[in-house]
mmCIF file of C-alpha atoms and ligand atoms in Angstrom:
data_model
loop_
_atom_site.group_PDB
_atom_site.id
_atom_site.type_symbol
_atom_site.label_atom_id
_atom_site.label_comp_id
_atom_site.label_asym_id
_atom_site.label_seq_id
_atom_site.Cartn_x
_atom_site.Cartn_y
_atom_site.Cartn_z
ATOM 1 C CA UNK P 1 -128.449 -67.830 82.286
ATOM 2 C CA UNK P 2 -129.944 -70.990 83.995
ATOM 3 C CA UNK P 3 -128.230 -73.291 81.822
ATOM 4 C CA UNK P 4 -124.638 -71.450 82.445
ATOM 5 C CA UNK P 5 -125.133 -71.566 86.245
ATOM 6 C CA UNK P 6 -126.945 -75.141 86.093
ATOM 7 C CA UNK P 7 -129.913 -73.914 87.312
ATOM 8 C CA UNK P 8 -133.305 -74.662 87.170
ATOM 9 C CA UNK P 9 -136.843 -72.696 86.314
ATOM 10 C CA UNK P 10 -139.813 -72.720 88.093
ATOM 11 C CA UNK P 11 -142.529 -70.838 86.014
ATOM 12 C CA UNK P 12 -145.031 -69.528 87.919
ATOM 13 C CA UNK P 13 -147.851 -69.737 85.183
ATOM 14 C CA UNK P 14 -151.117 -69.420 87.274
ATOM 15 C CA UNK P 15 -153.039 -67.649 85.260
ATOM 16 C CA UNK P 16 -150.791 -68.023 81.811
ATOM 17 C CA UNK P 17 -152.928 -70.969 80.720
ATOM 18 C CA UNK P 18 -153.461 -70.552 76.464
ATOM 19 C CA UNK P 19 -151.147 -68.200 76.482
ATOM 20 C CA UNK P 20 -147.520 -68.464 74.215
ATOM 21 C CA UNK P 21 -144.399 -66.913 73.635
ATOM 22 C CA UNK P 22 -142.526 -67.227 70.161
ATOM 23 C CA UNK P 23 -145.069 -70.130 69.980
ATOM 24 C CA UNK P 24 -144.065 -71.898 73.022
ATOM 25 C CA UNK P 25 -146.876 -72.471 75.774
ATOM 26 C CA UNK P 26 -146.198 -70.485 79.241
ATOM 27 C CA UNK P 27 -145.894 -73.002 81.696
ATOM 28 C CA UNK P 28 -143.397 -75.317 79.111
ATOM 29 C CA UNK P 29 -140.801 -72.746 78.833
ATOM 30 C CA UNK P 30 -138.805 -74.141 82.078
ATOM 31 C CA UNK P 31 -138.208 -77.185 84.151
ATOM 32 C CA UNK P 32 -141.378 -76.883 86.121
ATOM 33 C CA UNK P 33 -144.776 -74.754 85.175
ATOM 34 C CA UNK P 34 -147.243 -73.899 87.607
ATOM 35 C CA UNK P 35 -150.987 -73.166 87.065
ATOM 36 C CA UNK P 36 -153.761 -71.996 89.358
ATOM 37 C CA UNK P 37 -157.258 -73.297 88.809
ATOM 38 C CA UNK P 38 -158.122 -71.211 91.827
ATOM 39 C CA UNK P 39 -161.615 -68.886 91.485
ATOM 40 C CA UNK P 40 -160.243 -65.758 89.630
ATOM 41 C CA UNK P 41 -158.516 -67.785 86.842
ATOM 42 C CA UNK P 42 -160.342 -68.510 83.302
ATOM 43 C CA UNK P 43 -160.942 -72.068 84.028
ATOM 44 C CA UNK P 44 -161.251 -72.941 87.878
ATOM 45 C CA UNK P 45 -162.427 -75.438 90.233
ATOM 46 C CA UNK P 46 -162.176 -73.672 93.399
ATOM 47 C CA UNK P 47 -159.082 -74.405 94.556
ATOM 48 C CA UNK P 48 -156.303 -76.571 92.861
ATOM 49 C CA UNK P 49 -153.868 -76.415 90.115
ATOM 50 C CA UNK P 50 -151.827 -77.949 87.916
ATOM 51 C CA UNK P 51 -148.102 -78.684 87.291
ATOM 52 C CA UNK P 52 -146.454 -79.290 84.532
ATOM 53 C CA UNK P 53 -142.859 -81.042 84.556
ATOM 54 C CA UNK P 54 -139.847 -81.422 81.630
ATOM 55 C CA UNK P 55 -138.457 -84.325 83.192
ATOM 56 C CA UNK P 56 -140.524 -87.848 83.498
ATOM 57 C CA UNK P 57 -137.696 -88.929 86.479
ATOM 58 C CA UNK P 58 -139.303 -85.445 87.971
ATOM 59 C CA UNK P 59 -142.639 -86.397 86.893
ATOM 60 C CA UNK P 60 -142.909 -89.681 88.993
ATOM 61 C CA UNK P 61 -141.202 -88.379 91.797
ATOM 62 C CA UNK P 62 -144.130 -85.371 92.108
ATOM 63 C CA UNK P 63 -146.702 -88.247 91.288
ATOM 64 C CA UNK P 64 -145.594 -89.924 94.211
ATOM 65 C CA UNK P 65 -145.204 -86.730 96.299
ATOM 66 C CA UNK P 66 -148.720 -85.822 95.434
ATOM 67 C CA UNK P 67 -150.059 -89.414 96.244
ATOM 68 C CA UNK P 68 -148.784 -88.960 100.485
ATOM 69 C CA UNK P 69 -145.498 -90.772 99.683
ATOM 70 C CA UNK P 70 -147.365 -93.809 97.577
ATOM 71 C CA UNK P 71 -146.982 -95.272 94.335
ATOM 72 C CA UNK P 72 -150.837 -95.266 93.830
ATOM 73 C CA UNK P 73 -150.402 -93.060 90.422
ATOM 74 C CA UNK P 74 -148.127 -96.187 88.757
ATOM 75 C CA UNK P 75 -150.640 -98.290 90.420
ATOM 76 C CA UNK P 76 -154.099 -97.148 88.864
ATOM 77 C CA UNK P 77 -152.033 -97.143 85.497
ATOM 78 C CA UNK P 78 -151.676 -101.308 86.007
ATOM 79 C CA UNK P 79 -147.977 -100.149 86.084
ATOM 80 C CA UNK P 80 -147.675 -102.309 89.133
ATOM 81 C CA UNK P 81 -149.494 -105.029 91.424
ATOM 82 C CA UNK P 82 -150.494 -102.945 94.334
ATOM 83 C CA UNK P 83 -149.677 -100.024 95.910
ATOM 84 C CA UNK P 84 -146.986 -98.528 98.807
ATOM 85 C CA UNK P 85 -145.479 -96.360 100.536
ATOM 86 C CA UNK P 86 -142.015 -95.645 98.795
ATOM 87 C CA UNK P 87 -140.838 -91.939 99.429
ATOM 88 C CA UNK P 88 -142.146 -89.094 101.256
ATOM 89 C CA UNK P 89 -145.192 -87.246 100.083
ATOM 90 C CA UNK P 90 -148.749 -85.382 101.417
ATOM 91 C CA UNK P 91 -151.819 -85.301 99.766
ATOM 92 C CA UNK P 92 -152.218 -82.860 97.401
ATOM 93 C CA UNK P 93 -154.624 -84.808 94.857
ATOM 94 C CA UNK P 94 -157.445 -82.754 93.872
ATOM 95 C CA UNK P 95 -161.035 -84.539 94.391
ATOM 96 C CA UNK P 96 -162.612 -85.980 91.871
ATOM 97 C CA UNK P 97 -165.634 -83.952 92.578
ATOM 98 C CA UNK P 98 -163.555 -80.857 91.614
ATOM 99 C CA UNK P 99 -161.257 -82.049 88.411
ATOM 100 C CA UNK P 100 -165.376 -82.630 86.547
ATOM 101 C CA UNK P 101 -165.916 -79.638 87.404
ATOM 102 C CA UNK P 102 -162.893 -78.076 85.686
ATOM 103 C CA UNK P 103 -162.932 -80.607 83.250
ATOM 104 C CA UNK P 104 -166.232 -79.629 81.636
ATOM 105 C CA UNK P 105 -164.183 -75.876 81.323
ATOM 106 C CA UNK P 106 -161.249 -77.378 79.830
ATOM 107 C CA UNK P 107 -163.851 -78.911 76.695
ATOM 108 C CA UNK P 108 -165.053 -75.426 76.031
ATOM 109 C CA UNK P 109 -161.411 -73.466 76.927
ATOM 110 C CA UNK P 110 -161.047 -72.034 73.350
ATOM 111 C CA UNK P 111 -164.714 -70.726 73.700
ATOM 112 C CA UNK P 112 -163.966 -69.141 77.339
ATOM 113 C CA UNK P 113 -160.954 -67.543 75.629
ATOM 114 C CA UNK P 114 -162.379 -66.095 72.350
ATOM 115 C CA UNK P 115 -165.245 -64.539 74.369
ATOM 116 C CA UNK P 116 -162.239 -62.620 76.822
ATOM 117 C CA UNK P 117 -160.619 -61.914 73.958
ATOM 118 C CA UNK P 118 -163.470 -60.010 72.552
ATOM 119 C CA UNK P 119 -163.983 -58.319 75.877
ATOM 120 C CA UNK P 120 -160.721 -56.975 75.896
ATOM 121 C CA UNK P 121 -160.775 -55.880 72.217
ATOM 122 C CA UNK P 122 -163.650 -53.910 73.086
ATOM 123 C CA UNK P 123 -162.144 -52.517 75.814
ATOM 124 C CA UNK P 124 -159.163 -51.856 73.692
ATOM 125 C CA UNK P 125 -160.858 -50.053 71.072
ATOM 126 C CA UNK P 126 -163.230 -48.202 73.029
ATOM 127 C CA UNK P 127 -160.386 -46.816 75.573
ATOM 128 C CA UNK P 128 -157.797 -45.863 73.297
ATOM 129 C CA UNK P 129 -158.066 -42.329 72.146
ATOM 130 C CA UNK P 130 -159.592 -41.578 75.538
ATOM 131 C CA UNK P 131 -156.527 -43.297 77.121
ATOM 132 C CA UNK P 132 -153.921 -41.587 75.180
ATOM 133 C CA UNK P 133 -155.654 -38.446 75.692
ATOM 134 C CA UNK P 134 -155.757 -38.982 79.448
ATOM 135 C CA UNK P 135 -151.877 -40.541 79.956
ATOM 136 C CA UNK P 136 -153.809 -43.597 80.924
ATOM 137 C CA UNK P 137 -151.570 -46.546 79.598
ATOM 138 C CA UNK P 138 -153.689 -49.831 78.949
ATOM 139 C CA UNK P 139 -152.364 -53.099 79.351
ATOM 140 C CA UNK P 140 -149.785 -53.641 76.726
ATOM 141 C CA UNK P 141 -151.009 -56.566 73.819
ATOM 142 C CA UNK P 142 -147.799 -59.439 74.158
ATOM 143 C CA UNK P 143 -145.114 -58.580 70.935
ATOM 144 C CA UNK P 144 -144.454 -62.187 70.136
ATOM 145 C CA UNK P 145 -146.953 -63.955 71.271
ATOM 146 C CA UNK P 146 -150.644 -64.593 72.624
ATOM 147 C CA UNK P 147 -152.367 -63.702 75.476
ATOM 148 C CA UNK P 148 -154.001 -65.809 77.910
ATOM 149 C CA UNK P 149 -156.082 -62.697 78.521
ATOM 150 C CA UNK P 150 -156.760 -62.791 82.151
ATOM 151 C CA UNK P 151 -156.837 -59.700 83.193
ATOM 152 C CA UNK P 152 -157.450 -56.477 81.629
ATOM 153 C CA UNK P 153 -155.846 -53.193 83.577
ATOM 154 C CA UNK P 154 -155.396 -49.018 82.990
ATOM 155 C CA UNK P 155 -152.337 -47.410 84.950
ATOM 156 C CA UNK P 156 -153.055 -44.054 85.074
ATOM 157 C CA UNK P 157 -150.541 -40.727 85.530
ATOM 158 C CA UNK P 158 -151.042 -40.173 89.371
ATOM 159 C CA UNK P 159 -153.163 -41.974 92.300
ATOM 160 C CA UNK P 160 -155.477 -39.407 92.419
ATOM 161 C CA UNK P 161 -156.893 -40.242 89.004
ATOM 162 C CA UNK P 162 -156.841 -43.959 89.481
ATOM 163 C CA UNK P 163 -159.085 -43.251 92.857
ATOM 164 C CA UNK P 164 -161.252 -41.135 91.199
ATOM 165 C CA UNK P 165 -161.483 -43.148 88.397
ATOM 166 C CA UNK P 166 -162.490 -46.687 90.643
ATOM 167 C CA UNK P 167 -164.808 -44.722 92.874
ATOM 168 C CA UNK P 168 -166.729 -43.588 89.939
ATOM 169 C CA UNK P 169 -167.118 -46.795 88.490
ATOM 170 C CA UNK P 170 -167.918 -48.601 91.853
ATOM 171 C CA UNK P 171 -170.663 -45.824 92.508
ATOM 172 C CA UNK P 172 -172.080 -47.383 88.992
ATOM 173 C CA UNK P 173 -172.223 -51.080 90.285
ATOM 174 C CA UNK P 174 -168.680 -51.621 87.749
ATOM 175 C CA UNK P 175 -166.846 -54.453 90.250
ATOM 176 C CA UNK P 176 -163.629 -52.301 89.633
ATOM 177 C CA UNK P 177 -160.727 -53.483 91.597
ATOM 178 C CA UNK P 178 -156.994 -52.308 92.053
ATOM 179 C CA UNK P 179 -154.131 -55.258 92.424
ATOM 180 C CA UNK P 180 -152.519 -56.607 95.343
ATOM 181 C CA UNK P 181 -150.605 -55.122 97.792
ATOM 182 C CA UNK P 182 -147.074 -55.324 96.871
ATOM 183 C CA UNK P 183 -145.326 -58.069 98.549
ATOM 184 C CA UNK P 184 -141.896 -56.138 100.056
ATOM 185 C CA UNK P 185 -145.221 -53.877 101.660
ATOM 186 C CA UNK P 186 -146.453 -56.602 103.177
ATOM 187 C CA UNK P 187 -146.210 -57.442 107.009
ATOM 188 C CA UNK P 188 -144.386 -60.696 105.941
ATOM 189 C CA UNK P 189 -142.374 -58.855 102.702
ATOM 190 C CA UNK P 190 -141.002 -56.811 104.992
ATOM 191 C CA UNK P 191 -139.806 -59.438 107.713
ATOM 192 C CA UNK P 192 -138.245 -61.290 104.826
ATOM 193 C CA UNK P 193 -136.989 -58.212 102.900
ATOM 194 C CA UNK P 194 -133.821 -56.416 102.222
ATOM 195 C CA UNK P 195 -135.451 -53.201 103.122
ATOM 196 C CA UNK P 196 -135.292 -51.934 99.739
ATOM 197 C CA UNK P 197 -137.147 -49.669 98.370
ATOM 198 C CA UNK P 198 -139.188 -50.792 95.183
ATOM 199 C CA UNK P 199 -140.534 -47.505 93.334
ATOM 200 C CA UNK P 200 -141.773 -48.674 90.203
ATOM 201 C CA UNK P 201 -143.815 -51.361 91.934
ATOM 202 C CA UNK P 202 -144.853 -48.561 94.333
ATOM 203 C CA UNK P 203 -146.632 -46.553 91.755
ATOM 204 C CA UNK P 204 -148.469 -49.586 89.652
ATOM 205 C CA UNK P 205 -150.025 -50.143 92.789
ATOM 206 C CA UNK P 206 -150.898 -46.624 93.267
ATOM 207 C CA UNK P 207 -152.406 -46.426 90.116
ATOM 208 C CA UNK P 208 -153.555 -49.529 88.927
ATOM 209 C CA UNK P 209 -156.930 -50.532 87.948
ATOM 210 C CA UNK P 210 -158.374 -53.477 86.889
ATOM 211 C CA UNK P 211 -161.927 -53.738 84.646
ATOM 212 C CA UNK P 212 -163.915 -56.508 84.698
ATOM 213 C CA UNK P 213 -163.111 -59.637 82.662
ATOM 214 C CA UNK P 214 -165.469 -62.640 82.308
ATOM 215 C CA UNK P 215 -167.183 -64.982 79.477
ATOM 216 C CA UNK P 216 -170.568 -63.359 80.273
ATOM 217 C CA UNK P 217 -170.338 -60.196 80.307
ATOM 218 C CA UNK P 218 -172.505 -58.916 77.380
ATOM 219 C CA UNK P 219 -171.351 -56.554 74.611
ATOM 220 C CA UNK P 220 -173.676 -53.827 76.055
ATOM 221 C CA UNK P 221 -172.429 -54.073 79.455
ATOM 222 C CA UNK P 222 -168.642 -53.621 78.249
ATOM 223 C CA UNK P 223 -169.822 -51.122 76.641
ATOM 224 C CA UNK P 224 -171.719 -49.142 79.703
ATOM 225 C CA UNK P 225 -168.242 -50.124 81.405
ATOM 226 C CA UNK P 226 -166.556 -48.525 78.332
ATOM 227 C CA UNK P 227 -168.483 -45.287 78.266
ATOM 228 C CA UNK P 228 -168.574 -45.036 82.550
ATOM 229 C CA UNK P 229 -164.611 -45.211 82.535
ATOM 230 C CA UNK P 230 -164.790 -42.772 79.509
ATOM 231 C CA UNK P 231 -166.531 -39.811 81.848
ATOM 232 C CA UNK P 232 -164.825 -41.036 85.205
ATOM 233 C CA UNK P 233 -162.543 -38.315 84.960
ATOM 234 C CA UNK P 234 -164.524 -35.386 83.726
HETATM 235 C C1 PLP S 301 -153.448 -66.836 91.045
HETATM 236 C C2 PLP S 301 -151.990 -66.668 91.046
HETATM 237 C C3 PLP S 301 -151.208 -67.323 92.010
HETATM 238 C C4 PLP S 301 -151.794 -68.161 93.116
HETATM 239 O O1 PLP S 301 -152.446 -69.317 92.683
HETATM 240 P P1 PLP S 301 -153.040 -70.330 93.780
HETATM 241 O O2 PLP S 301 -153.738 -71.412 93.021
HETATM 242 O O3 PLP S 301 -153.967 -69.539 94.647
HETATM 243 O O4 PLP S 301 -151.853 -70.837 94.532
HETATM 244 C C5 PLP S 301 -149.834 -67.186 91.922
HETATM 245 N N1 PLP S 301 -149.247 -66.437 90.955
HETATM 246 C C6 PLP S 301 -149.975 -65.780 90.031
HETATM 247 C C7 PLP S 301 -149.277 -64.988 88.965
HETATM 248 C C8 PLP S 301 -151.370 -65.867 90.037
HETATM 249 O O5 PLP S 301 -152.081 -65.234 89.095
#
């Protein structure tokens, strides 16, 4: 579709870091991926991100962009003699203080992502019959391809159930969340929006829930999470 109406793709891939489609990495699929290293993702500094671009012509100009209008980037390569202002720009460079810390994440990302993987297998496999047996849907596993397993979520048949459901788990010290407010919702969605009415995105809100996922949680406490989702409805 892009390519018939010469257009081009921004992905936003903020928290699709490791993960592929059909073999290709999120974030490479269009002209332009975005990640997030912000504190919720799998690898973070803080704040920050990353973007990734097809085009070097594009590459150089966001180098520049990112440098407050300056060819300092072509500059610390030896590229040239000294640096300048040549375009416009702000600074978006993250400190160094922050890229070592991210850095030393990056060395041990296929160990951060094995250990969520094994989270959310145990999630898997200690939810399903319980899930099916509840019309609780869990978080679907990606056809053709891999996960960057961020997030792990239930959507259960009704609010009511999803409440019920977090409260429990909260009043067991499970940090439990829903998602985010859906955008057309919001106080700014709506002064940009059509006025439409969005349904489906309506009722994933409504009854949403999101377990914890992190590298160090321990086998037995996915497991008390396991069995305290398992009797949050009886
Ligand atoms: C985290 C996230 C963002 C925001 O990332 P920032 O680094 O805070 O700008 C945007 N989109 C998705 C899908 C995300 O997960």
């Amino acid at each position: 579709m892009a390519t018939e109406r010469n257009l081009r793709i921004v992905e936003d891939a903020a928290h699709a870091l490791g993960a592929t489609r059909r073999g290709r990495a999120l974030g490479a699929l269009g002209d332009a991926g975005c990640f997030s290293f912000h504190e919720t993702k799998n690898v973070t500094c803080g704040e920050g991100g990353a973007l990734s671009l097809r085009d070097p012509a594009s590459a150089e100009r966001a180098e520049i962009i990112r440098e407050k209008g300056t060819n300092r980037s072509a500059f610390l390569r030896g590229e040239v003699d000294r640096y300048t202002w040549v375009a416009e720009g702000s600074s978006y460079v993250l400190s160094d203080l922050l890229a070592a810390v991210l850095d030393a994440q990056l060395d041990r990302f296929e160990e951060i992502q094995a250990r969520r993987a094994r989270v959310e297998r145990q999630y898997r496999e200690g939810l399903r019959d319980w899930a099916a047996e509840h019309g609780v849907w869990l978080i679907p596993e990606p056809e053709h391809g891999r996960s960057s397993h961020h997030l792990f979520y239930l959507l259960f048949p009704e609010p009511a159930t999803r409440d019920r459901s977090l409260s429990r788990l909260r009043d067991h010290g499970i940090g439990a969340t829903f998602h985010y407010v859906p955008l057309h919702s919001s106080p700014q969605g709506r002064a940009l929006g059509s006025g439409r009415e969005l349904p489906v995105t309506d009722r994933v809100a409504a009854t949403l829930l999101r377990l914890p996922l992190h590298p160090l949680l321990t086998d037995t406490e996915v497991e008390r999470v396991v069995e305290t989702v398992r009797a949050s409805l009886s």
